[in-house]
Coordinates of C-alpha atoms (C1' of nucleotides) in Angstrom, one line a residue:
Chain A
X65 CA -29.5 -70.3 -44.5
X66 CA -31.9 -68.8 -42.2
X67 CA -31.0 -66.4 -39.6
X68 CA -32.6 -65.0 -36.5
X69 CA -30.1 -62.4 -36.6
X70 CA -31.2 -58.6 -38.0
X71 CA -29.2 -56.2 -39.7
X72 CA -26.6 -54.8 -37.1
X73 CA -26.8 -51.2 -38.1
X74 CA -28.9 -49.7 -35.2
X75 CA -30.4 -47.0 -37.4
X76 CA -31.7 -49.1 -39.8
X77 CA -33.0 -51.0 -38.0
X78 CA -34.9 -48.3 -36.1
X79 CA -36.1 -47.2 -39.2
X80 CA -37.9 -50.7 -40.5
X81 CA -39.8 -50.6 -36.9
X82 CA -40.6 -47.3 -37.0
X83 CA -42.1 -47.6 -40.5
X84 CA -43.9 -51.0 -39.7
X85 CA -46.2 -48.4 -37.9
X86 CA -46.0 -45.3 -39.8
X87 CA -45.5 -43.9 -43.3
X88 CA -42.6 -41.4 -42.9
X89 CA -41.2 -39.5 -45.3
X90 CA -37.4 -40.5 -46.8
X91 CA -36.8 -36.6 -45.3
X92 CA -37.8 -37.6 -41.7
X93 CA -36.2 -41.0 -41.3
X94 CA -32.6 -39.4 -42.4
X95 CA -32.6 -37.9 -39.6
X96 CA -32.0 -41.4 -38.0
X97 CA -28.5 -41.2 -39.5
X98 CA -27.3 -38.6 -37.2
X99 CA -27.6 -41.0 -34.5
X100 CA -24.6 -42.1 -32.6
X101 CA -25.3 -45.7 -31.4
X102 CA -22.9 -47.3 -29.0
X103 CA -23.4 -51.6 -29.2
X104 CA -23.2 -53.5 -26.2
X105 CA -22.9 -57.5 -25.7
X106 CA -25.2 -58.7 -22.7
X107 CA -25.2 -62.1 -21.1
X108 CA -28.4 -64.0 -20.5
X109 CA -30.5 -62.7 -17.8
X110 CA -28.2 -60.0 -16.8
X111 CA -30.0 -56.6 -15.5
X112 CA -29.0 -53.5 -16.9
X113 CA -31.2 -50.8 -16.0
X114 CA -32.4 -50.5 -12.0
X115 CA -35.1 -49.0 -10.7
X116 CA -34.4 -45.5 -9.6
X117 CA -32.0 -45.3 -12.3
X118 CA -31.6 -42.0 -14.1
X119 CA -30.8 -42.6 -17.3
X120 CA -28.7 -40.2 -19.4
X121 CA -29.3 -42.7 -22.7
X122 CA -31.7 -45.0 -24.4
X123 CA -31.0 -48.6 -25.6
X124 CA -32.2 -50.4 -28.9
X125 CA -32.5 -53.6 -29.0
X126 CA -30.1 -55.1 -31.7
X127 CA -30.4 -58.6 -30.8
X128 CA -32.3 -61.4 -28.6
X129 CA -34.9 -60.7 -26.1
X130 CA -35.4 -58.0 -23.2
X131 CA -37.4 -57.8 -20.8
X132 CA -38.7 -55.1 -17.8
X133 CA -39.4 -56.2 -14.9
X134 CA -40.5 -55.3 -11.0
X135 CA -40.2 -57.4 -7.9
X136 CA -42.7 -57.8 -4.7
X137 CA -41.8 -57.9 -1.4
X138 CA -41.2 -61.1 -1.5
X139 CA -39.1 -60.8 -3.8
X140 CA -41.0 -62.4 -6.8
X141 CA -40.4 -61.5 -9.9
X142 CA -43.2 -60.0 -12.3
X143 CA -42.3 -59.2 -16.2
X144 CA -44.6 -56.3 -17.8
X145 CA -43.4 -56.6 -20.6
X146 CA -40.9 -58.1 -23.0
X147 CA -39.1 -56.4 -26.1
X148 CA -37.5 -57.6 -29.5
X149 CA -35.1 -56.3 -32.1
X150 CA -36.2 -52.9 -33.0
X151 CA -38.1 -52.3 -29.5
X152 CA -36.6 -49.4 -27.2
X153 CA -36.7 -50.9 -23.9
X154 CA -36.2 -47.7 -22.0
X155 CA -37.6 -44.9 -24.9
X156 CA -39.5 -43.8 -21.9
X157 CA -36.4 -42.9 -19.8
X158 CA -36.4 -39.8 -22.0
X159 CA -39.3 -38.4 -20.5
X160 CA -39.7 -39.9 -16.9
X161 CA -36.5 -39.3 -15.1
X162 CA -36.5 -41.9 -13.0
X163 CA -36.8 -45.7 -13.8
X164 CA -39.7 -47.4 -12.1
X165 CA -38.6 -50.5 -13.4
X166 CA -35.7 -53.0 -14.0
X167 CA -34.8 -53.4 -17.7
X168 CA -32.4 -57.2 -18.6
X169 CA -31.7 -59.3 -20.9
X170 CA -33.6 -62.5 -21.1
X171 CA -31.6 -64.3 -23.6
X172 CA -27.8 -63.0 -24.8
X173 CA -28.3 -60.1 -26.6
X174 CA -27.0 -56.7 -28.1
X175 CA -28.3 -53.8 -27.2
X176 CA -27.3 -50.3 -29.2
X177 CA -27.1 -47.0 -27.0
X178 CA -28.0 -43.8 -28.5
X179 CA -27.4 -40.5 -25.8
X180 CA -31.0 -38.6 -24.7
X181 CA -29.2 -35.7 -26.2
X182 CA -29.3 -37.5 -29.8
X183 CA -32.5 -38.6 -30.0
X184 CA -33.9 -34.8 -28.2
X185 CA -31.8 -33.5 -31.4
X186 CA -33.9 -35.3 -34.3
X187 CA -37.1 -34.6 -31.8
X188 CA -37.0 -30.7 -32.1
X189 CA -36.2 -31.1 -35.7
X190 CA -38.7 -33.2 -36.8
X191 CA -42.4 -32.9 -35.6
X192 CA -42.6 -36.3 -37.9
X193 CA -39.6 -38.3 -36.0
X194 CA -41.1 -36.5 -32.5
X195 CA -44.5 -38.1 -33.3
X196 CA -43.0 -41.5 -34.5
X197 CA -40.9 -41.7 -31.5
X198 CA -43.8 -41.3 -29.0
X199 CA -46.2 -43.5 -31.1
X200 CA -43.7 -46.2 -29.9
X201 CA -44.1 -45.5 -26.6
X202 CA -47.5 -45.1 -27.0
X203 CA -47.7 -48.8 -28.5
X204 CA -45.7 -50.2 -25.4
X205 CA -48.4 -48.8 -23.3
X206 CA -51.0 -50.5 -25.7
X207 CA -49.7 -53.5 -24.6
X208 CA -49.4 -53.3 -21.7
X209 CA -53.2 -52.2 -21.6
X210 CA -53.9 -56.1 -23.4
X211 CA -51.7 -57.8 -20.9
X212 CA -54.2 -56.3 -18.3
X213 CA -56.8 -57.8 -20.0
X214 CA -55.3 -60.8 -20.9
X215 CA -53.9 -61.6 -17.6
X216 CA -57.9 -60.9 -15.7
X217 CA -59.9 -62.3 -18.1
X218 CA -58.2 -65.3 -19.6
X219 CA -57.4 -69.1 -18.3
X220 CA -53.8 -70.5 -18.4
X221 CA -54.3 -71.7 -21.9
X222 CA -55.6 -68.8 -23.6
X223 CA -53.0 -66.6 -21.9
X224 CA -50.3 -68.3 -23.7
X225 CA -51.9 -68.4 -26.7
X226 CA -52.3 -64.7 -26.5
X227 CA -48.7 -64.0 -25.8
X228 CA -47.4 -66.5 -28.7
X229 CA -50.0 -64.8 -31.1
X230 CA -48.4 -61.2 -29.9
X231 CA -44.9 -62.3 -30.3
X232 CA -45.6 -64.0 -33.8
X233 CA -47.0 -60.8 -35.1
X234 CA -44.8 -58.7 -33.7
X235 CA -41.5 -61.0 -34.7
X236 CA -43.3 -61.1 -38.1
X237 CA -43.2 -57.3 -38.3
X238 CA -39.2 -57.0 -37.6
X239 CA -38.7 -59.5 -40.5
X240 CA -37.3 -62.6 -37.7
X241 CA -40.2 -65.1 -38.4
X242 CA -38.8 -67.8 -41.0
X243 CA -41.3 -71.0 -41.6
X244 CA -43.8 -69.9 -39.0
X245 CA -40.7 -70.2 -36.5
X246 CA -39.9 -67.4 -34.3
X247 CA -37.2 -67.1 -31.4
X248 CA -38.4 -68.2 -27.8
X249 CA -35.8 -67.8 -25.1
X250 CA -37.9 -67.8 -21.9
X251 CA -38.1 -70.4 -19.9
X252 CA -41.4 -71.7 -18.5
X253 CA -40.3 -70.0 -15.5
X254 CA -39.9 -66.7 -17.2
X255 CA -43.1 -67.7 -19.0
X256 CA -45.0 -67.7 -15.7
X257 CA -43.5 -64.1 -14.5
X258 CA -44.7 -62.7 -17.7
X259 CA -48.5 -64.3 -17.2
X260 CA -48.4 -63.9 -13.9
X261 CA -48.7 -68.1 -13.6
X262 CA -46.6 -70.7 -12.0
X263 CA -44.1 -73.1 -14.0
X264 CA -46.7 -75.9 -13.1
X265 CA -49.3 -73.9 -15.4
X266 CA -47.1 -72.8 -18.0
X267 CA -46.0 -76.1 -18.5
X268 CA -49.7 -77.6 -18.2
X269 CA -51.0 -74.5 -20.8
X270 CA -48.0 -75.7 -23.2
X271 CA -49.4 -79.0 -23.1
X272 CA -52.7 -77.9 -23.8
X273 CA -51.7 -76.1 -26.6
X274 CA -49.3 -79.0 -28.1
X275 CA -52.0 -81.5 -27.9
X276 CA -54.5 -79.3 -29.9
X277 CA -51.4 -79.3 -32.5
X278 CA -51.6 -75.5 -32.5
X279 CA -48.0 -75.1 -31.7
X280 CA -44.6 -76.7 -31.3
X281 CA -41.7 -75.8 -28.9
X282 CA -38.5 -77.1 -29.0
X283 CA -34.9 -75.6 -28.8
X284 CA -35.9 -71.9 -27.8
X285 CA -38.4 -71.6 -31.1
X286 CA -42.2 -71.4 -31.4
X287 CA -43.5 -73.0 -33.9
X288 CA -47.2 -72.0 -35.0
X289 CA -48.9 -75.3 -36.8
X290 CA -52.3 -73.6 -36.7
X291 CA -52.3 -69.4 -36.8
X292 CA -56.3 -69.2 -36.7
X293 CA -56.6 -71.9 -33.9
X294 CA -54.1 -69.9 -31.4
X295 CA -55.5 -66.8 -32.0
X296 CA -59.1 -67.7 -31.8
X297 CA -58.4 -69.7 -28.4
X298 CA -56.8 -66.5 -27.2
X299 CA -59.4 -64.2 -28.5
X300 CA -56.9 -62.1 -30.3
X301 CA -56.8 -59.2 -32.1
X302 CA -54.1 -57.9 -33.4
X303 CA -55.2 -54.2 -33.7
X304 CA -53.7 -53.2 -30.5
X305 CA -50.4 -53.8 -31.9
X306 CA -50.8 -50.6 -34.4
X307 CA -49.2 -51.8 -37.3
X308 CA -49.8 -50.7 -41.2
X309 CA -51.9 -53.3 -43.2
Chain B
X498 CA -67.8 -26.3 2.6
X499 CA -66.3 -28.7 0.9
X500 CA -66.5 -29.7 -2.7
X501 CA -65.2 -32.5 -4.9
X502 CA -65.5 -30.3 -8.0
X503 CA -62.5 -28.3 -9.3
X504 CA -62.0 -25.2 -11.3
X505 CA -64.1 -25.7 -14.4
X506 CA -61.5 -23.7 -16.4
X507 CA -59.8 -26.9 -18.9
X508 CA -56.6 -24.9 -19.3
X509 CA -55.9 -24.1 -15.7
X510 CA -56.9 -27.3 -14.5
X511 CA -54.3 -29.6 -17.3
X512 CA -52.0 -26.6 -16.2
X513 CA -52.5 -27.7 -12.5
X514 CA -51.8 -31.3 -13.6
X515 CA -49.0 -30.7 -15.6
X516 CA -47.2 -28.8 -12.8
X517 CA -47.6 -31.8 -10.5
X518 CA -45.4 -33.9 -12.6
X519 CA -42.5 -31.5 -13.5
X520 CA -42.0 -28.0 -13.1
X521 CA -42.4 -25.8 -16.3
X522 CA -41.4 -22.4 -16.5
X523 CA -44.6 -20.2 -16.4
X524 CA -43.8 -19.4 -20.7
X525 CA -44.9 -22.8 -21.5
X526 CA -47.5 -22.8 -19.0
X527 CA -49.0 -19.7 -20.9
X528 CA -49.6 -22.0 -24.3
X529 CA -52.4 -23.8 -22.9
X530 CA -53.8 -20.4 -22.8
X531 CA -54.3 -21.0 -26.6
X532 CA -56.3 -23.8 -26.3
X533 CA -59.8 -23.8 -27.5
X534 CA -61.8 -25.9 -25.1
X535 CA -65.6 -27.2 -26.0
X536 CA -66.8 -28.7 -22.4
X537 CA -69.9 -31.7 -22.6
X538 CA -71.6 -33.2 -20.0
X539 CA -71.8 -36.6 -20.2
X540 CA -74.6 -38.9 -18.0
X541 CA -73.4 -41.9 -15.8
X542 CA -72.0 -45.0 -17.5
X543 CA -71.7 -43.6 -20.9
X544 CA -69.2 -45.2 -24.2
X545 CA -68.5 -41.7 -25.7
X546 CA -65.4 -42.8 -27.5
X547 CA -65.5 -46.6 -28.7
X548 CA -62.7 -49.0 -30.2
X549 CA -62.5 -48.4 -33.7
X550 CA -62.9 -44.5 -34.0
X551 CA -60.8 -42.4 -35.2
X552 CA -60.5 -38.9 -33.2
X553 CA -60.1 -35.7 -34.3
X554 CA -59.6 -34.5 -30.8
X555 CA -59.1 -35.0 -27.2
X556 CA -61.1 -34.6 -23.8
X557 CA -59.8 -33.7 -20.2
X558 CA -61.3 -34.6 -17.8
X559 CA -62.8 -31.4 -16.0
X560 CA -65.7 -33.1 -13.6
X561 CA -66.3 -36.7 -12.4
X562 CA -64.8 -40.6 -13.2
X563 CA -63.9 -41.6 -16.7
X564 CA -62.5 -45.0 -17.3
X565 CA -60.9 -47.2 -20.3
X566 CA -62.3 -50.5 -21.1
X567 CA -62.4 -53.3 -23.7
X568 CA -65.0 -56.3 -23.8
X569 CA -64.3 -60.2 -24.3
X570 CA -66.6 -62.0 -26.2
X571 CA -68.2 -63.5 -23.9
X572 CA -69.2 -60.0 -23.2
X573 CA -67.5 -59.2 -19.7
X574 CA -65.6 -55.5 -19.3
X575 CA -62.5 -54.7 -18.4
X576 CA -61.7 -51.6 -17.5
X577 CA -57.8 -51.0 -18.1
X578 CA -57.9 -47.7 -15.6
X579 CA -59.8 -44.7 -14.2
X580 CA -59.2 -41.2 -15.6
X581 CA -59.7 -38.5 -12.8
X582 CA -60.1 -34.7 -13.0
X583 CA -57.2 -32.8 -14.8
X584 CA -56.0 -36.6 -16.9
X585 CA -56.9 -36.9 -20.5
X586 CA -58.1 -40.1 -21.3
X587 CA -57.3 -40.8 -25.0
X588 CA -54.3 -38.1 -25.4
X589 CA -52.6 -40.7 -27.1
X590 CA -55.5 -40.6 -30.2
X591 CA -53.0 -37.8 -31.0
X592 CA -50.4 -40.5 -32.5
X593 CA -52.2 -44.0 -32.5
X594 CA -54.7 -42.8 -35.1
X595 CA -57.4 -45.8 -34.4
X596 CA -58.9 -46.3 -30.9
X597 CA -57.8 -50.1 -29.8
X598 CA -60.2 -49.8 -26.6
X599 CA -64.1 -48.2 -25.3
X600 CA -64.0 -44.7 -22.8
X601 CA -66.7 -43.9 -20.9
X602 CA -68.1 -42.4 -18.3
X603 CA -68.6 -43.9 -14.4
X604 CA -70.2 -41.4 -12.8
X605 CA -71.6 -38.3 -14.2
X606 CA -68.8 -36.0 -15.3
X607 CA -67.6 -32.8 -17.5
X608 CA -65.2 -33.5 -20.3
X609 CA -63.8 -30.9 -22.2
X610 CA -62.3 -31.2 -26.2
X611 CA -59.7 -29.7 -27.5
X612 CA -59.2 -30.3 -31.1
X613 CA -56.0 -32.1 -32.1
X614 CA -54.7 -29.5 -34.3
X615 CA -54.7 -27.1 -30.8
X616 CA -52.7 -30.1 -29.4
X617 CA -50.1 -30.3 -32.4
X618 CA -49.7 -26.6 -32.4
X619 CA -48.8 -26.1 -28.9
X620 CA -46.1 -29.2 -29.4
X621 CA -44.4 -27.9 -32.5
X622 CA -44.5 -24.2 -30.5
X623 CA -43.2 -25.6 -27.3
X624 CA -40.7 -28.4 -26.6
X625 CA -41.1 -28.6 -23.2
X626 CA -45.0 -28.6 -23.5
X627 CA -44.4 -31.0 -25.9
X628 CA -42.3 -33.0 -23.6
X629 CA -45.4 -32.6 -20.7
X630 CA -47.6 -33.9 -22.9
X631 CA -45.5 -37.0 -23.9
X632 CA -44.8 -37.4 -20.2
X633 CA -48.4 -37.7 -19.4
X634 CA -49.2 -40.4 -21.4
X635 CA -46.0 -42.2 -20.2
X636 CA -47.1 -41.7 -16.5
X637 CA -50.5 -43.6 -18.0
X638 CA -48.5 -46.0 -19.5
X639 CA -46.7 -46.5 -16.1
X640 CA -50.2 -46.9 -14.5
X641 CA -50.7 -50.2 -16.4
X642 CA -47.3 -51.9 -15.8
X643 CA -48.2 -51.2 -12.2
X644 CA -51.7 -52.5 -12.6
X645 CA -50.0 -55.7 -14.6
X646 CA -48.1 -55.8 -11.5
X647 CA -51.1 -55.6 -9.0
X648 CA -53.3 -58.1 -10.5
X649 CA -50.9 -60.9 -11.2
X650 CA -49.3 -60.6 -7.9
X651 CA -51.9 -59.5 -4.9
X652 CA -54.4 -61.1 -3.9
X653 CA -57.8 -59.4 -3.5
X654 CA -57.8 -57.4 -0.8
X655 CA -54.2 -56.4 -1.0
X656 CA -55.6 -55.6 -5.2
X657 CA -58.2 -53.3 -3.7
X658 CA -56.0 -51.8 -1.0
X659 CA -53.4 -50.9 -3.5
X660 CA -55.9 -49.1 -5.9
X661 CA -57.2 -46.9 -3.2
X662 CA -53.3 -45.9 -2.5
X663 CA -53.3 -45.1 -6.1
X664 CA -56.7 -43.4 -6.2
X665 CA -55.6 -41.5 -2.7
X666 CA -52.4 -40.1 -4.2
X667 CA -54.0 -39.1 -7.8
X668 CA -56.6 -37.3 -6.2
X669 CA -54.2 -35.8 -3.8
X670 CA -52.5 -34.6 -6.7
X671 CA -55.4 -32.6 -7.7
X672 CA -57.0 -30.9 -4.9
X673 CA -60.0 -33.8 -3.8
X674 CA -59.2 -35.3 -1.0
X675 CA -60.6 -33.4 2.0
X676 CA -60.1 -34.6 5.0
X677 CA -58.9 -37.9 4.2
X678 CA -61.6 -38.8 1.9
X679 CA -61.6 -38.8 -2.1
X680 CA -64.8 -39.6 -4.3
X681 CA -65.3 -43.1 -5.4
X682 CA -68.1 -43.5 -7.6
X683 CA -67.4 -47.0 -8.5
X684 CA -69.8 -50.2 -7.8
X685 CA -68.2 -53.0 -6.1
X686 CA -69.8 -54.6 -9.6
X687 CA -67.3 -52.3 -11.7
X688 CA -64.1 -52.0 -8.8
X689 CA -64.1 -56.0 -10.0
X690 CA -63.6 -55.1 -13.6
X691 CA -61.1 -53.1 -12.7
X692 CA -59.1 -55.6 -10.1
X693 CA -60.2 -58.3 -12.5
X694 CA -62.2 -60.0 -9.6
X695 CA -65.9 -60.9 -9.3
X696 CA -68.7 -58.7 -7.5
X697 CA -68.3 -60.8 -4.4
X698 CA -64.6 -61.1 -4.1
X699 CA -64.8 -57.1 -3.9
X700 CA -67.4 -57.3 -1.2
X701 CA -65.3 -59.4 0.9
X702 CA -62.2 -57.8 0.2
X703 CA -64.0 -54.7 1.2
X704 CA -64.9 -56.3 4.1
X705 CA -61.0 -57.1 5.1
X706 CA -59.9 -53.8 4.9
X707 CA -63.0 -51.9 7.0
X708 CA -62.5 -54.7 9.9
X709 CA -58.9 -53.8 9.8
X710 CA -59.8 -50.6 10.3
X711 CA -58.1 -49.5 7.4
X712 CA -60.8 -47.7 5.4
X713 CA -64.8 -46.5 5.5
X714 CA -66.6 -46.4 2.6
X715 CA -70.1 -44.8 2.4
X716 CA -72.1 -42.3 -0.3
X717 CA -69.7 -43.0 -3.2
X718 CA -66.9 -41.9 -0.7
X719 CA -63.8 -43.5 0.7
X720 CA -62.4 -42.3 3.7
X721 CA -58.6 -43.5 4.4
X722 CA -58.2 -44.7 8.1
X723 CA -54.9 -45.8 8.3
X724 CA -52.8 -44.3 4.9
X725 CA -49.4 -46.3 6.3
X726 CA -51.4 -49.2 7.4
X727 CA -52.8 -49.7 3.8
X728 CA -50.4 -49.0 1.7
X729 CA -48.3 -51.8 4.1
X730 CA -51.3 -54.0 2.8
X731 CA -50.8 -53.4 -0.5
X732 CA -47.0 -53.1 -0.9
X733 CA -47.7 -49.4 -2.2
X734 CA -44.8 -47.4 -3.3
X735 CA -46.1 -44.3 -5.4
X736 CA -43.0 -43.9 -7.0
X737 CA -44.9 -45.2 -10.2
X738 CA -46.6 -42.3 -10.4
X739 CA -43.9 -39.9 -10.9
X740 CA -45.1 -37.1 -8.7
X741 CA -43.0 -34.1 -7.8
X742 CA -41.6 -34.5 -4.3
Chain C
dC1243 C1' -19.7 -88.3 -15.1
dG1244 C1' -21.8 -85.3 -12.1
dA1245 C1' -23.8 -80.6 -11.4
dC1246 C1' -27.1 -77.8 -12.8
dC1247 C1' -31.0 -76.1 -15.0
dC1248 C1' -35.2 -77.0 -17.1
dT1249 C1' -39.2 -79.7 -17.9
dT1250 C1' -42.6 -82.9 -16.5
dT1251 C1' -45.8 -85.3 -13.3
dG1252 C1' -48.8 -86.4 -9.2
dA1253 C1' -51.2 -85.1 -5.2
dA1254 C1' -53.0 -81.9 -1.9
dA1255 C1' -54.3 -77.2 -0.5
dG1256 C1' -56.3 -72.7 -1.3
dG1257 C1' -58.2 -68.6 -3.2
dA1258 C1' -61.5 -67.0 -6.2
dA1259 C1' -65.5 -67.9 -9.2
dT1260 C1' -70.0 -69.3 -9.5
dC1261 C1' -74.6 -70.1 -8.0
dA1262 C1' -78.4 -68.7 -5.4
dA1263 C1' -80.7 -66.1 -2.2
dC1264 C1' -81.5 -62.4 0.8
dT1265 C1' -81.0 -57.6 2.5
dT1266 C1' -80.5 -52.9 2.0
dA1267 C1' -80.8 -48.5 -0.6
dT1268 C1' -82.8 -45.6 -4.2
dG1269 C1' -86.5 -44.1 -6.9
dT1270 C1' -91.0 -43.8 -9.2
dG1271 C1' -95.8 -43.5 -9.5
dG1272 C1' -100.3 -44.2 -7.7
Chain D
dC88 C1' -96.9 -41.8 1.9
dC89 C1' -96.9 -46.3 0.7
dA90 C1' -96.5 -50.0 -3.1
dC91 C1' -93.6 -51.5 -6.1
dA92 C1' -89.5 -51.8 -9.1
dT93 C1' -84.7 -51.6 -9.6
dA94 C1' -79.9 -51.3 -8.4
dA95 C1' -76.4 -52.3 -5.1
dG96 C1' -74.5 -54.6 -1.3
dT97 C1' -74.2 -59.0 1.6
dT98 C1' -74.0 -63.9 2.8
dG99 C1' -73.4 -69.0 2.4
dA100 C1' -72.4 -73.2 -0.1
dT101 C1' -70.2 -75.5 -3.8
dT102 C1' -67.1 -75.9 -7.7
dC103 C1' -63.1 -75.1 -10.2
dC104 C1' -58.6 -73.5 -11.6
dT105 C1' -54.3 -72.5 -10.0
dT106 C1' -50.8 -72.8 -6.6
dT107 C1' -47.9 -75.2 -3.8
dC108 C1' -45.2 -79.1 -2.5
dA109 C1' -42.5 -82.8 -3.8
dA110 C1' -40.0 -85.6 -6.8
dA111 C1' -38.7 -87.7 -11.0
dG112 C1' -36.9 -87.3 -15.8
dG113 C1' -34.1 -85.1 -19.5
dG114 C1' -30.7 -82.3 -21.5
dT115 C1' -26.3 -79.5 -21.4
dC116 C1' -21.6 -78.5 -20.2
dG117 C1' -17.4 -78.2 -17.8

DNA sequence: CGACCCTTTGAAAGGAATCAACTTATGTGG
DNA sequence: CCACATAAGTTGATTCCTTTCAAAGGGTCG
């Protein structure tokens, strides 16, 4: 039986993304163990960090998809960024006091909370877990960079190709990809805030891509019938994404 | 007379940038001290660190416009963002060991390196330096969500009003704006890699913003009119930014 | 079964890209 | 100091992709 679940204990699973980017030593990731996490159930679409916040905590995602988010005057809705099992939404809350940005939940999820004070802890012991810690924030900002790109210099089409080729490798990486299936929760709606398109292209660009049998949708999955295809319609290379191999 | 140059000296200039951000007691401050800088001038429009490489070290930027940029393959640029005096462009080689984009020069400018191992030493001495540093490239990373932000949702004047507000505040932040005016050595050719627009969508969105009276732009200068009035334009709230006060 | 959300489709309107040309600086060498 | 070359800015006309508007299916769930 397949699952899309992961394993529940938030410091392991910390551990498998932090080492799908670096080679840490047994001695470092330890140190994960002395984290305290507190889980927390969260219904779809449900905001849980504000901007302005200040944030005494950081969450890991356990479970389902996150997302952060800004709105515009007129009160549209723009997604930077969305974040899997393993991700830590709001790692940068450590550092920047206040939140520029919303953080929710896009589908149901669970999210772990681990206190700034924890995580500060295993910084100042570890150079190794200090440096690992800010790689991953450092990799959030790397793609945000390539959804800069993507978004300017890229039709409909290729823009959704790019983002399903992201999320397949990064899905891949936590270990949730099972028969080149991965989870999809958004809806075209949500699809167009994160490409900065409207539903009538996202659904259009879904087409596109269907009826070049690159991918298949149904039931909140992705499936990828043609890996090269996608990712040479989108131009895509996964370096950005920083991980080993 | 006025001048658009700053103190050449690296470590008093990053200590000037640091200090706008968050305040550090004058201890830390006195680290950067240690820092062994090696200053290069670089000409106009110039790749000095390309995709790929793997640095050993870092630049600040002492002098001049440095920007970040990746190429398609049909050849076009784009430039993810614009480094100004006192920002260091590729601080995050220090943890994401392979370049994933170009960084060159716009106009010609003054970089100074400082070795990695300087870097490292003053984090493992210093937690709060440590903690600057990290905060610096989070602020970058908060740059591009905003930029995300900009380009999916504005059209092309408000795009261009809403990176002079940025340019306005960041130079603010360092000493060069006099008199309302800030450097701004960009073509309208190269503004449109940044806005992801063409050269003649710049030109007229240029045009928007002088007949509102908004700005004047002349000699690699811009010269703010009406600060309120633009960043109305351009939905502009610098919170992003993270400035102190 | 109906309410609701999501997806899909068609037609029209709009903003930006593209193409092409012209003007204005900047700069170099004869 | 002018002739010429080159880069940057400006303008108009056309094309194209995406948005917007409107409405019709399709699935889910109380």
């Amino acid at each position: 039986m397949k699952s899309n679940s992961v394993d529940v204990e938030p410091s392991a699973l910390l551990r498998r993304k932090l080492t799908a980017v670096a080679d840490l030593p047994v001695s470092s990731l330890a140190l994960l163990d002395q984290l305290s996490w507190q889980i927390s159930s969260i219904p779809p679409r449900t905001e849980f960090v504000a901007e302005g916040d200040e944030p005494s905590r950081c969450c890991l995602v356990v479970d389902g998809m996150v997302a952060s988010w800004n709105y515009t005057q007129s009160g549209d809705r723009q997604i930077q960024s969305v974040y899997l099992p393993g991700d830590m939404p709001d790692l940068m809350s450590l550092h920047l006091k206040r939140m520029d940005h919303f953080i929710g939940s896009i589908s149901a999820c669970r999210v772990a909370y681990v206190s700034h004070e924890d995580v500060e802890r295993v910084c100042r012991t570890s150079a190794l877990m200090n440096g690992a810690l800010w790689r991953e924030t450092l990799i959030d900002a790397a793609l945000y960079r390539t959804a800069i790109i993507r978004n300017a210099q890229l039709d409909a089409a290729e823009r959704l190709a790019h983002f399903l080729c992201e999320l397949f490798h990064r899905f891949t990486a936590v270990g949730l990809v099972h028969e080149r299936q991965f989870p999809f929760p958004l809806s075209q709606e949500l699809t167009g805030q994160v490409l900065g398109l409207s539903v009538v292209s996202v659904n259009r660009a879904f087409q596109t891509l269907r009826s070049q049998d690159l991918i298949v949708s149904a039931k909140g999955q992705i499936e990828i019938l043609d890996g090269p295809g996608l990712e040479t319609v989108a131009e895509f290379d996964p370096h950005y994404l920083h991980f080993r191999d």
